Amino acid sequence: MDILKIDRSFISGTDTPKENAEIVRSIVDMAHSLGLRVTAEGVETQEQLDRLQSINCDRAQGYMFSKPMIPEDAGEMIRTAILEGGSN
């Protein structure tokens, strides 16, 4: 095990209760002290992403980036992103 995922209920809750934000910060700190990378689930807003970046969360996933899709569509999206990124 080298990645710890934070459930979306903690992330979506960080918009209002201060307690959830502190729990998320503690989870990230604890995981890093154990040598784990952290992925936050359920990121839907730029504010949530900014908050996670400010506490050094390693990765994020959620509707902000993409809605769920079938593997073939995901592969095509990745290929397109690589091609577009390589042309700059």
Coordinates of N, CA and C in Angstrom, one line a residue:
M1 N 0.9 -1.2 0.0 CA 0.0 0.0 0.0 C 0.9 1.2 0.0
D2 N 0.6 2.1 -1.0 CA 1.4 3.3 -1.0 C 0.6 4.6 -1.3
I3 N -0.7 4.4 -1.4 CA -1.6 5.5 -1.6 C -2.8 5.4 -0.6
L4 N -3.1 6.6 0.0 CA -4.3 6.6 0.9 C -5.3 7.5 0.2
K5 N -6.5 7.1 0.1 CA -7.6 7.9 -0.5 C -8.5 8.5 0.6
I6 N -8.8 9.8 0.4 CA -9.7 10.4 1.4 C -11.1 10.4 0.7
D7 N -12.0 9.9 1.5 CA -13.4 9.8 1.0 C -14.0 11.2 0.7
R8 N -14.8 11.2 -0.4 CA -15.5 12.4 -0.8 C -16.3 13.1 0.3
S9 N -16.8 12.4 1.2 CA -17.6 13.0 2.3 C -16.8 14.0 3.1
F10 N -15.5 13.8 3.2 CA -14.7 14.8 3.9 C -14.4 16.0 3.0
I11 N -14.2 15.7 1.7 CA -13.9 16.8 0.8 C -15.1 17.7 0.5
S12 N -16.2 17.1 0.3 CA -17.4 18.0 0.0 C -17.8 18.7 1.3
G13 N -17.5 18.1 2.4 CA -17.8 18.8 3.7 C -16.9 19.9 4.0
T14 N -15.7 20.0 3.3 CA -14.8 21.1 3.7 C -15.2 22.5 3.2
D15 N -16.3 22.5 2.5 CA -16.9 23.9 2.1 C -17.5 24.6 3.3
T16 N -18.0 23.9 4.3 CA -18.6 24.5 5.4 C -17.9 24.2 6.8
P17 N -18.0 23.0 7.2 CA -17.5 22.7 8.6 C -16.0 22.8 8.7
K18 N -15.5 23.6 9.6 CA -14.0 23.7 9.8 C -13.4 22.4 10.3
E19 N -14.2 21.6 11.0 CA -13.7 20.3 11.5 C -13.3 19.4 10.4
N20 N -14.1 19.3 9.3 CA -13.7 18.5 8.2 C -12.4 18.9 7.6
A21 N -12.2 20.2 7.4 CA -10.9 20.7 6.9 C -9.7 20.3 7.7
E22 N -9.9 20.3 9.0 CA -8.8 19.9 10.0 C -8.6 18.4 9.9
I23 N -9.7 17.7 9.8 CA -9.5 16.2 9.6 C -8.7 15.9 8.4
V24 N -9.1 16.5 7.3 CA -8.4 16.3 6.0 C -6.9 16.7 6.1
R25 N -6.6 17.8 6.7 CA -5.2 18.2 7.0 C -4.5 17.2 7.8
S26 N -5.1 16.7 8.8 CA -4.5 15.7 9.7 C -4.2 14.4 8.9
I27 N -5.2 14.0 8.1 CA -5.0 12.7 7.3 C -3.9 12.9 6.4
V28 N -3.8 14.0 5.7 CA -2.7 14.2 4.7 C -1.3 14.2 5.5
D29 N -1.2 14.9 6.6 CA 0.0 14.9 7.4 C 0.4 13.5 7.9
M30 N -0.6 12.8 8.4 CA -0.3 11.4 8.9 C 0.2 10.5 7.7
A31 N -0.5 10.6 6.6 CA -0.2 9.7 5.5 C 1.3 10.0 5.0
H32 N 1.6 11.3 4.9 CA 2.9 11.7 4.4 C 4.0 11.2 5.4
S33 N 3.7 11.3 6.7 CA 4.6 10.9 7.7 C 4.9 9.4 7.7
L34 N 3.9 8.6 7.1 CA 4.1 7.2 6.9 C 4.6 6.8 5.5
G35 N 4.9 7.9 4.7 CA 5.5 7.6 3.4 C 4.4 7.3 2.3
L36 N 3.2 7.7 2.6 CA 2.1 7.4 1.6 C 1.8 8.7 0.8
R37 N 1.4 8.5 -0.4 CA 0.8 9.6 -1.2 C -0.7 9.6 -0.9
V38 N -1.3 10.8 -1.1 CA -2.7 11.0 -0.8 C -3.5 11.4 -2.0
T39 N -4.6 10.7 -2.2 CA -5.6 11.1 -3.3 C -6.9 11.5 -2.6
A40 N -7.4 12.7 -2.9 CA -8.7 13.1 -2.4 C -9.7 12.9 -3.5
E41 N -10.8 12.2 -3.1 CA -11.9 11.9 -3.9 C -13.0 13.0 -3.9
G42 N -13.8 13.2 -4.9 CA -14.9 14.0 -4.9 C -14.7 15.5 -5.0
V43 N -13.6 15.9 -5.7 CA -13.3 17.3 -5.9 C -14.2 17.9 -7.0
E44 N -14.9 18.9 -6.6 CA -15.9 19.4 -7.6 C -15.7 20.9 -7.9
T45 N -14.9 21.6 -7.0 CA -14.7 23.0 -7.2 C -13.2 23.4 -7.1
Q46 N -12.9 24.6 -7.7 CA -11.6 25.1 -7.7 C -11.2 25.4 -6.2
E47 N -12.1 25.9 -5.5 CA -11.8 26.2 -4.0 C -11.4 24.9 -3.3
Q48 N -12.1 23.8 -3.5 CA -11.7 22.5 -2.9 C -10.3 22.2 -3.3
L49 N -10.0 22.2 -4.6 CA -8.7 21.9 -5.1 C -7.6 22.8 -4.6
D50 N -7.9 24.1 -4.5 CA -6.9 25.0 -3.9 C -6.6 24.7 -2.5
R51 N -7.6 24.4 -1.7 CA -7.5 24.0 -0.3 C -6.6 22.8 -0.2
L52 N -6.9 21.8 -1.0 CA -6.1 20.5 -1.0 C -4.6 20.8 -1.4
Q53 N -4.4 21.6 -2.4 CA -3.1 21.9 -2.8 C -2.3 22.7 -1.7
S54 N -3.0 23.5 -0.9 CA -2.4 24.3 0.1 C -1.9 23.4 1.3
I55 N -2.5 22.2 1.4 CA -2.1 21.3 2.5 C -1.2 20.2 1.9
N56 N -0.8 20.3 0.7 CA 0.1 19.4 0.0 C -0.5 18.0 -0.2
C57 N -1.8 18.0 -0.5 CA -2.4 16.7 -1.0 C -1.8 16.4 -2.3
D58 N -1.5 15.2 -2.6 CA -0.7 14.8 -3.8 C -1.6 14.7 -5.0
R59 N -2.8 14.2 -4.9 CA -3.6 14.0 -6.1 C -5.1 14.3 -5.7
A60 N -5.9 14.5 -6.8 CA -7.3 14.8 -6.6 C -8.1 14.2 -7.7
Q61 N -9.3 13.7 -7.5 CA -10.1 13.2 -8.5 C -11.5 13.7 -8.2
G62 N -12.3 13.8 -9.3 CA -13.7 14.2 -9.1 C -14.3 14.8 -10.3
Y63 N -15.5 15.3 -10.2 CA -16.2 15.9 -11.4 C -15.6 17.1 -11.9
M64 N -14.8 17.8 -11.1 CA -14.1 19.0 -11.6 C -13.2 18.6 -12.8
F65 N -12.7 17.4 -12.8 CA -11.7 16.9 -13.8 C -12.5 16.2 -15.0
S66 N -13.4 15.3 -14.6 CA -14.1 14.5 -15.5 C -15.2 13.7 -14.8
K67 N -16.3 13.6 -15.5 CA -17.4 12.6 -15.0 C -16.9 11.2 -15.3
P68 N -17.4 10.2 -14.6 CA -17.0 8.8 -14.9 C -17.3 8.5 -16.3
M69 N -16.4 7.7 -16.9 CA -16.5 7.3 -18.3 C -16.0 5.8 -18.5
I70 N -16.4 5.2 -19.6 CA -16.0 3.9 -19.8 C -14.5 3.9 -20.2
P71 N -13.8 2.8 -20.0 CA -12.4 2.7 -20.2 C -11.9 3.2 -21.6
E72 N -12.7 2.8 -22.6 CA -12.3 3.3 -24.0 C -12.3 4.8 -24.1
D73 N -13.3 5.4 -23.6 CA -13.4 6.9 -23.6 C -12.3 7.5 -22.8
A74 N -11.9 6.9 -21.7 CA -10.9 7.4 -20.8 C -9.5 7.3 -21.6
G75 N -9.3 6.2 -22.3 CA -8.1 6.0 -23.0 C -8.0 7.1 -24.1
E76 N -9.1 7.3 -24.8 CA -9.1 8.3 -25.9 C -8.8 9.7 -25.3
M77 N -9.4 10.1 -24.2 CA -9.2 11.4 -23.6 C -7.7 11.5 -23.2
I78 N -7.1 10.5 -22.7 CA -5.7 10.5 -22.3 C -4.8 10.7 -23.6
R79 N -5.1 9.9 -24.6 CA -4.3 10.0 -25.8 C -4.4 11.4 -26.4
T80 N -5.6 12.0 -26.4 CA -5.8 13.4 -26.9 C -5.0 14.4 -26.1
A81 N -5.1 14.2 -24.8 CA -4.3 15.2 -23.9 C -2.8 15.1 -24.1
I82 N -2.3 13.9 -24.4 CA -0.9 13.7 -24.6 C -0.5 14.3 -25.9
L83 N -1.3 14.1 -26.9 CA -1.0 14.7 -28.3 C -1.1 16.2 -28.2
E84 N -2.1 16.8 -27.6 CA -2.2 18.2 -27.5 C -1.1 18.8 -26.7
G85 N -0.7 18.1 -25.6 CA 0.3 18.6 -24.7 C 1.7 18.5 -25.4
G86 N 1.9 17.5 -26.3 CA 3.1 17.4 -26.9 C 3.4 18.3 -28.1
S87 N 2.3 19.0 -28.5 CA 2.4 19.9 -29.7 C 2.8 21.3 -29.2
N88 N 2.8 21.6 -27.9 CA 3.2 22.9 -27.5 C 4.7 23.2 -27.4

